[in-house]
Every structure is written in C-alpha cells, then in structure tokens.
Amino acid sequence: MRRFVFVLGSTLALLTGCANLDARRDLPLLSSVPTENRPVVRPVRSVSSFSESLVCMDRMFRDARVPPTLIASKQIPDASGKVPVAAKEMIVTALSQLSRTSGAFRYVDYEIDLVKQDTVQNLTTLLLNNNQIQLQRPALYVSGAISFFDQSVASRSGEVGTSASRLETGYSRNRSASLVGLELHLGEFRSRTLIPGIDSANEVVIGTGNEGLDVAGRIGRYGVQFNVGRDYAQGTGAAVRTLVELGLIEVLGKWARVPYWQCLSLDQAHPEFQRQMRDWFDEQKPEESLALVQRALVAEGYLQPPVATGMSPVLKTALARFQVDRGITPSGDMNFETWERALRNYVSFDDKGLLVRVGWGRPGLGQTDMAKPANAEAPALPELPGQPSGVDGKPVEPAVTTAAAPLTRQVDVRIENVLRGTSQFEVGEQVFLSATLSHAGFLYCFLQDATGTVVRVLPNNQHRSVMVPARQAVRMPDWMSPNPGFIIEPSDPGAEAFVCLASDVELTPKLPEPLRVAPFTPIQGIQTPDQLVTLFKQAGEVAVGTVSWRVVPRTSVQVKR
C-alpha cells in the first residue's frame, strides 16, 4: 500500500510540476486538426418548397413582358424577438431568382446604418458628397415584418414507468408545435404609400418532439442505469425562407397581374414532396439510384446512349454539367440533391392525392408502387437498351429499343421591346434583344442588317467570355446597365435578322478566319444567317436561335398651328 501511494504521488508530482508537457508528443493528434475541423458533408444550396415556383414565376414574367423595375426593401423586423433571421437578404435572393431570364426586377442596394458602417456604405457616402455617384430611385419597395411567433400553441406529452425491487423503467414522449407569421406589402417609392390589395399574410407551423427511455436496475450490490432518447426540431430559418418566397410570389404576381397561382400548384411546392423524395431515395440501393439518374440525364441531353453501368468519367462530367445548370453545388457526385432534381419531373399525384412515381419501374428492382395515375401529366423515364421499364410493378417483355437522339440545347432569342404583333421598327429606333440557353454553354451572336452586312455582337470587348450559364438571360445591349457599351439602331429600311449559336465547347479556334474578326466589324463573304450556321456546324455541334424584324422609314410628324 505504501509503495502504491509512493508511486501515485511520484506520478502526480511529475504531471504537475516536475516536468513540462511537450506538445511534440501530441503531434499525431494536432496534425489532424486542420482536416478534422472541416465539415463531413458537402455543402448544398439553400432551397425551400417554392424554389421551383420562383423559376416558374420568372418564366411567367418574361412571357408577360414585365418591364425592368427597380425595387428596394425595408428591413423585416421580428416583433416577437424569437426569430433571429436575415429576412431582408432572403428577399434579395428571391428577387434575383425571379429575374434570371425576365430581368423583371433589379434590387437597389442602399442601406444607411449609423452603427454598423461598412466599406461600401462609407465609399458610397464619400462619392455621393462629391457628385461622383448617382443612385437610381426605385419604383417599388417591399415592406413587412415577422408579425408573431406563437410558441407551443399545441403540445402533447406523456410519461409512463414501472418500479420493482431490482428494476425501474420509464418512458416519456413530448410533442409541440409553434406558429410563425409573416406579413409582406408592396409600396410605391415615389409617394411612400402601400398599394391597396397588394399584400400577403401567411403562417407556417414549426414542430418539435422528443422521446426517451430510462432503465435502472440492480445486480447484486451493483446498480446499472442507462437512457436513450431522440428528438427533432424544425428550424425557423427554413420556415421564414418559405414564407418570404411564398409572400413575394403572391405580392409580385398581384402587382404584375399574372396568374401566379399556377406556379404555386406545382408538385414541387407540396409540403411532403421533399420528404417523400427522400424516403424513396433511402429505399433504393446506390446502383439503382444511379441508373435512374442516368436515364434522366439521357432524357435531358446530358448523356448519349449506350450508357455504361456504374460511375464513369463521362457520367461524372455529365453530372457536374447538370448540377451547374440546376443551381446545385457542382461536385460531379451522385447525392440526394442531384437525384431529386433529376427525377422531380417524373412525380405526380394519383387519384387519392398521393405522390407517386411515374415510369420508374424496372424488372428486378422490387418496386411495386409504380402505378401511373390516370391524371398524371409527368412523363415516363426513357427506356435504355437492356433497361425496360414497367407500370404497376409488372415486368415488361424486353423490346428492341433504339438509342434516342439526345435533346439538343435550346437557344431562346427574343426581341424585348416588342409587346405583340409583327416585329417592326422605324429607322433610328433602338432594338433590345435577349438570349437564354437551356443548358450552360458557349454563346455567339451575330446581326445581319438591311444591307446584308453581318457583324458579331457577342462576344465583344465588354463581354469577352462566351460562357453563359443556363436559364439566365443575356441582354444585348444590357438596357439595365448604365453603360451598355453599344446600341442596336437600324439605319436603313429592309429586313434584319439576329442569330445566336450555342455549343458545349469553345468553337472560336475551329472557326474559319473570316469569323474571327473583331466585334462589330463586317464579316467578309457572309451575308445571311444560313451561311453562318453552316460554318459553325462544320466546326462542331451547335444549337441555333434566330429572330427577325423589318425596318421601315421614319414617319414624319407635322404639327399644325
């Protein structure tokens, strides 16, 4: 016993004062810190139930020719003090999503905060005082607040237990639901008045729950105790983002007088859509999920059959391209976010209002709930060679399938300042155009005037890069920019045309010498858009979009006194 005390005392003395700790002995542990502090999952885009509805509203604004409008927003306060979120920044993000192709709204970013001064605010104040910057006055502004947060509006709890001489058990279960509300209004900035009837008041329920099990017992003279529990808590941040996006769709749809409710009735806006998709994803084996995504990528034109099974460099590249076009973090890996975006168009409602998969069935996968609803509008996944699909889980006989040609990318070229009817301009009247790609790619645009002269408009000295993201309008000229760099102004009567060509790869080095001249310089030997298309197709596969208009002499207006 004395020896044990002596050894213990010596050890404590050594640890406390007789010797210094050497950090080098912990080198294996310390060297792992730079990697251990990294997250263990890849980052994902912040999405809500109405992300796809924002894209739908963007297309609706563009089809309705909603003119570019400057808009601002007040701070969105939280009257309850229990929802600490940056609601104003969520409004800015949603407005950006609403204007990707339509250009309907441009946010005026000017905020005065006497307490939290930042570099942009200080520089803005300095330039304003020296008349070196001019702020544009917005036409509209968003006002509102998180009006209430009712905590634990409804709750359920229960406990039960047993007791004996050598064993005690206990079980508890608690559920509660809170309610958060958001009010949004739209006002006219010129008069600082709120527009009557342009408002939104929505609420969302946030749930929490937990359950636990406690067991305690005695074995001889020793006691044993353990407990297990699990709980969940839905976040207020995601709830407020959903309310912000829903509110903006409602107020801006009312202001623009467009049928915004059509975008809110999408399957993807259903509250259970994401959860149901996650359940289906978890039910599948990795190779089954990958096979379904491959079929969807073929349908979208990112892959060409025949497709090899399993992950390959070709598939990884196709996944990355698809992720970029859909606003997903481009990793090239197969994850739930990519799987959900690829298969969301193959989901519909059955006659009972339940979400069902359309055309997912394949013999041997053991899926039996593939009933195609009678009112389904969702398309069925395409069949690949050796992978026939079934309906109602019934196997189908292997059919002789031919590799369908992949969908080519689409180039949507529009004249933005013509509302309806025949496109016709007078001499000297400016023309505003835009081009949008269905897939990210390299874009080239040319103008043929009434004299037969062809010039390259894009790329140019201001926009040297020809790489264009998917579903984002390229305006030519950019009428929302204070310095567009050029204008398109017809000078001679006659027919004019504008042609845009898009490709997966950079085609400039492969083009003939006449097409590699400086922008806005006449191209020798080219007089029609068809000649341009022919030369580009010799360099590689391209998609083409054209638009034409007529130029008439300017009509003179006489004023008689």
PDB file of N, CA and C in Angstrom, residues 54-67 98-104 256-259 262-263 412-416 418-421 434 436 473:
ATOM      1  N   LEU A  54     -40.350  29.866 -57.977  1.00  0.00           N
ATOM      2  CA  LEU A  54     -39.670  31.105 -58.364  1.00  0.00           C
ATOM      3  C   LEU A  54     -39.227  31.040 -59.809  1.00  0.00           C
ATOM      4  N   VAL A  55     -38.717  29.892 -60.244  1.00  0.00           N
ATOM      5  CA  VAL A  55     -38.322  29.728 -61.645  1.00  0.00           C
ATOM      6  C   VAL A  55     -39.544  29.848 -62.551  1.00  0.00           C
ATOM      7  N   CYS A  56     -40.654  29.277 -62.115  1.00  0.00           N
ATOM      8  CA  CYS A  56     -41.895  29.371 -62.884  1.00  0.00           C
ATOM      9  C   CYS A  56     -42.344  30.827 -62.999  1.00  0.00           C
ATOM     10  N   MET A  57     -42.268  31.588 -61.921  1.00  0.00           N
ATOM     11  CA  MET A  57     -42.653  32.994 -61.952  1.00  0.00           C
ATOM     12  C   MET A  57     -41.733  33.798 -62.856  1.00  0.00           C
ATOM     13  N   ASP A  58     -40.450  33.456 -62.871  1.00  0.00           N
ATOM     14  CA  ASP A  58     -39.504  34.130 -63.764  1.00  0.00           C
ATOM     15  C   ASP A  58     -39.926  33.957 -65.220  1.00  0.00           C
ATOM     16  N   ARG A  59     -40.273  32.716 -65.595  1.00  0.00           N
ATOM     17  CA  ARG A  59     -40.748  32.474 -66.962  1.00  0.00           C
ATOM     18  C   ARG A  59     -42.060  33.208 -67.235  1.00  0.00           C
ATOM     19  N   MET A  60     -42.929  33.259 -66.234  1.00  0.00           N
ATOM     20  CA  MET A  60     -44.208  33.938 -66.410  1.00  0.00           C
ATOM     21  C   MET A  60     -44.005  35.440 -66.608  1.00  0.00           C
ATOM     22  N   PHE A  61     -43.097  36.043 -65.842  1.00  0.00           N
ATOM     23  CA  PHE A  61     -42.804  37.468 -66.009  1.00  0.00           C
ATOM     24  C   PHE A  61     -42.237  37.745 -67.397  1.00  0.00           C
ATOM     25  N   ARG A  62     -41.396  36.831 -67.872  1.00  0.00           N
ATOM     26  CA  ARG A  62     -40.803  37.052 -69.191  1.00  0.00           C
ATOM     27  C   ARG A  62     -41.847  36.919 -70.297  1.00  0.00           C
ATOM     28  N   ASP A  63     -42.717  35.912 -70.188  1.00  0.00           N
ATOM     29  CA  ASP A  63     -43.764  35.744 -71.188  1.00  0.00           C
ATOM     30  C   ASP A  63     -44.737  36.919 -71.179  1.00  0.00           C
ATOM     31  N   ALA A  64     -44.962  37.506 -69.996  1.00  0.00           N
ATOM     32  CA  ALA A  64     -45.868  38.647 -69.890  1.00  0.00           C
ATOM     33  C   ALA A  64     -45.186  39.961 -70.235  1.00  0.00           C
ATOM     34  N   ARG A  65     -43.887  39.921 -70.557  1.00  0.00           N
ATOM     35  CA  ARG A  65     -43.139  41.127 -70.923  1.00  0.00           C
ATOM     36  C   ARG A  65     -43.191  42.175 -69.819  1.00  0.00           C
ATOM     37  N   VAL A  66     -43.029  41.736 -68.570  1.00  0.00           N
ATOM     38  CA  VAL A  66     -42.982  42.679 -67.462  1.00  0.00           C
ATOM     39  C   VAL A  66     -41.725  43.534 -67.609  1.00  0.00           C
ATOM     40  N   PRO A  67     -41.849  44.853 -67.676  1.00  0.00           N
ATOM     41  CA  PRO A  67     -40.673  45.702 -67.906  1.00  0.00           C
ATOM     42  C   PRO A  67     -39.724  45.697 -66.714  1.00  0.00           C
ATOM     43  N   LEU A  98     -36.241  35.451 -59.266  1.00  0.00           N
ATOM     44  CA  LEU A  98     -37.403  35.855 -60.053  1.00  0.00           C
ATOM     45  C   LEU A  98     -37.029  36.631 -61.316  1.00  0.00           C
ATOM     46  N   SER A  99     -35.768  36.985 -61.466  1.00  0.00           N
ATOM     47  CA  SER A  99     -35.373  37.872 -62.560  1.00  0.00           C
ATOM     48  C   SER A  99     -34.233  37.313 -63.410  1.00  0.00           C
ATOM     49  N   ARG A 100     -33.954  36.030 -63.304  1.00  0.00           N
ATOM     50  CA  ARG A 100     -32.819  35.454 -64.024  1.00  0.00           C
ATOM     51  C   ARG A 100     -32.976  35.595 -65.535  1.00  0.00           C
ATOM     52  N   THR A 101     -34.142  35.290 -66.068  1.00  0.00           N
ATOM     53  CA  THR A 101     -34.367  35.392 -67.512  1.00  0.00           C
ATOM     54  C   THR A 101     -35.226  36.585 -67.877  1.00  0.00           C
ATOM     55  N   SER A 102     -36.139  36.962 -66.999  1.00  0.00           N
ATOM     56  CA  SER A 102     -37.047  38.059 -67.325  1.00  0.00           C
ATOM     57  C   SER A 102     -36.423  39.427 -67.103  1.00  0.00           C
ATOM     58  N   GLY A 103     -35.468  39.525 -66.170  1.00  0.00           N
ATOM     59  CA  GLY A 103     -34.921  40.835 -65.834  1.00  0.00           C
ATOM     60  C   GLY A 103     -35.981  41.757 -65.275  1.00  0.00           C
ATOM     61  N   ALA A 104     -37.023  41.168 -64.670  1.00  0.00           N
ATOM     62  CA  ALA A 104     -38.165  41.976 -64.250  1.00  0.00           C
ATOM     63  C   ALA A 104     -37.824  42.918 -63.105  1.00  0.00           C
ATOM     64  N   ALA A 256     -48.063  42.437 -60.969  1.00  0.00           N
ATOM     65  CA  ALA A 256     -47.874  42.262 -62.407  1.00  0.00           C
ATOM     66  C   ALA A 256     -49.131  41.759 -63.111  1.00  0.00           C
ATOM     67  N   ARG A 257     -50.144  41.396 -62.341  1.00  0.00           N
ATOM     68  CA  ARG A 257     -51.405  40.884 -62.899  1.00  0.00           C
ATOM     69  C   ARG A 257     -51.171  39.649 -63.775  1.00  0.00           C
ATOM     70  N   VAL A 258     -50.463  38.690 -63.211  1.00  0.00           N
ATOM     71  CA  VAL A 258     -50.217  37.416 -63.882  1.00  0.00           C
ATOM     72  C   VAL A 258     -50.813  36.311 -63.019  1.00  0.00           C
ATOM     73  N   PRO A 259     -51.186  35.172 -63.609  1.00  0.00           N
ATOM     74  CA  PRO A 259     -51.782  34.065 -62.829  1.00  0.00           C
ATOM     75  C   PRO A 259     -50.742  33.328 -61.999  1.00  0.00           C
ATOM     76  N   GLN A 262     -50.741  29.535 -60.663  1.00  0.00           N
ATOM     77  CA  GLN A 262     -50.330  28.379 -61.452  1.00  0.00           C
ATOM     78  C   GLN A 262     -48.952  27.877 -61.027  1.00  0.00           C
ATOM     79  N   CYS A 263     -48.088  28.783 -60.577  1.00  0.00           N
ATOM     80  CA  CYS A 263     -46.756  28.384 -60.122  1.00  0.00           C
ATOM     81  C   CYS A 263     -46.792  27.791 -58.716  1.00  0.00           C
ATOM     82  N   ASP A 412     -33.133  30.479 -76.886  1.00  0.00           N
ATOM     83  CA  ASP A 412     -34.332  31.311 -76.977  1.00  0.00           C
ATOM     84  C   ASP A 412     -33.897  32.756 -77.195  1.00  0.00           C
ATOM     85  N   VAL A 413     -34.084  33.265 -78.413  1.00  0.00           N
ATOM     86  CA  VAL A 413     -33.731  34.640 -78.759  1.00  0.00           C
ATOM     87  C   VAL A 413     -35.020  35.444 -78.878  1.00  0.00           C
ATOM     88  N   ARG A 414     -35.061  36.573 -78.214  1.00  0.00           N
ATOM     89  CA  ARG A 414     -36.284  37.380 -78.208  1.00  0.00           C
ATOM     90  C   ARG A 414     -35.978  38.852 -78.451  1.00  0.00           C
ATOM     91  N   ILE A 415     -36.961  39.538 -79.046  1.00  0.00           N
ATOM     92  CA  ILE A 415     -36.950  40.994 -79.115  1.00  0.00           C
ATOM     93  C   ILE A 415     -37.726  41.486 -77.903  1.00  0.00           C
ATOM     94  N   GLU A 416     -37.067  42.212 -77.027  1.00  0.00           N
ATOM     95  CA  GLU A 416     -37.671  42.553 -75.755  1.00  0.00           C
ATOM     96  C   GLU A 416     -38.577  43.782 -75.816  1.00  0.00           C
ATOM     97  N   VAL A 418     -40.773  44.597 -78.162  1.00  0.00           N
ATOM     98  CA  VAL A 418     -41.960  44.405 -78.996  1.00  0.00           C
ATOM     99  C   VAL A 418     -42.948  43.582 -78.178  1.00  0.00           C
ATOM    100  N   LEU A 419     -44.089  44.172 -77.862  1.00  0.00           N
ATOM    101  CA  LEU A 419     -45.046  43.507 -76.999  1.00  0.00           C
ATOM    102  C   LEU A 419     -45.883  42.483 -77.736  1.00  0.00           C
ATOM    103  N   ARG A 420     -46.375  42.825 -78.909  1.00  0.00           N
ATOM    104  CA  ARG A 420     -47.259  41.902 -79.611  1.00  0.00           C
ATOM    105  C   ARG A 420     -47.254  42.261 -81.091  1.00  0.00           C
ATOM    106  N   GLY A 421     -47.753  41.320 -81.887  1.00  0.00           N
ATOM    107  CA  GLY A 421     -47.896  41.591 -83.309  1.00  0.00           C
ATOM    108  C   GLY A 421     -46.582  41.459 -84.050  1.00  0.00           C
ATOM    109  N   SER A 434     -32.552  39.636 -76.267  1.00  0.00           N
ATOM    110  CA  SER A 434     -32.024  38.786 -75.195  1.00  0.00           C
ATOM    111  C   SER A 434     -31.927  37.364 -75.706  1.00  0.00           C
ATOM    112  N   THR A 436     -31.347  33.244 -74.132  1.00  0.00           N
ATOM    113  CA  THR A 436     -31.312  32.363 -72.968  1.00  0.00           C
ATOM    114  C   THR A 436     -31.021  30.943 -73.429  1.00  0.00           C
ATOM    115  N   ALA A 473     -30.775  35.165 -68.743  1.00  0.00           N
ATOM    116  CA  ALA A 473     -30.894  35.970 -69.954  1.00  0.00           C
ATOM    117  C   ALA A 473     -29.645  36.826 -70.156  1.00  0.00           C
TER     118      ALA A 473
END
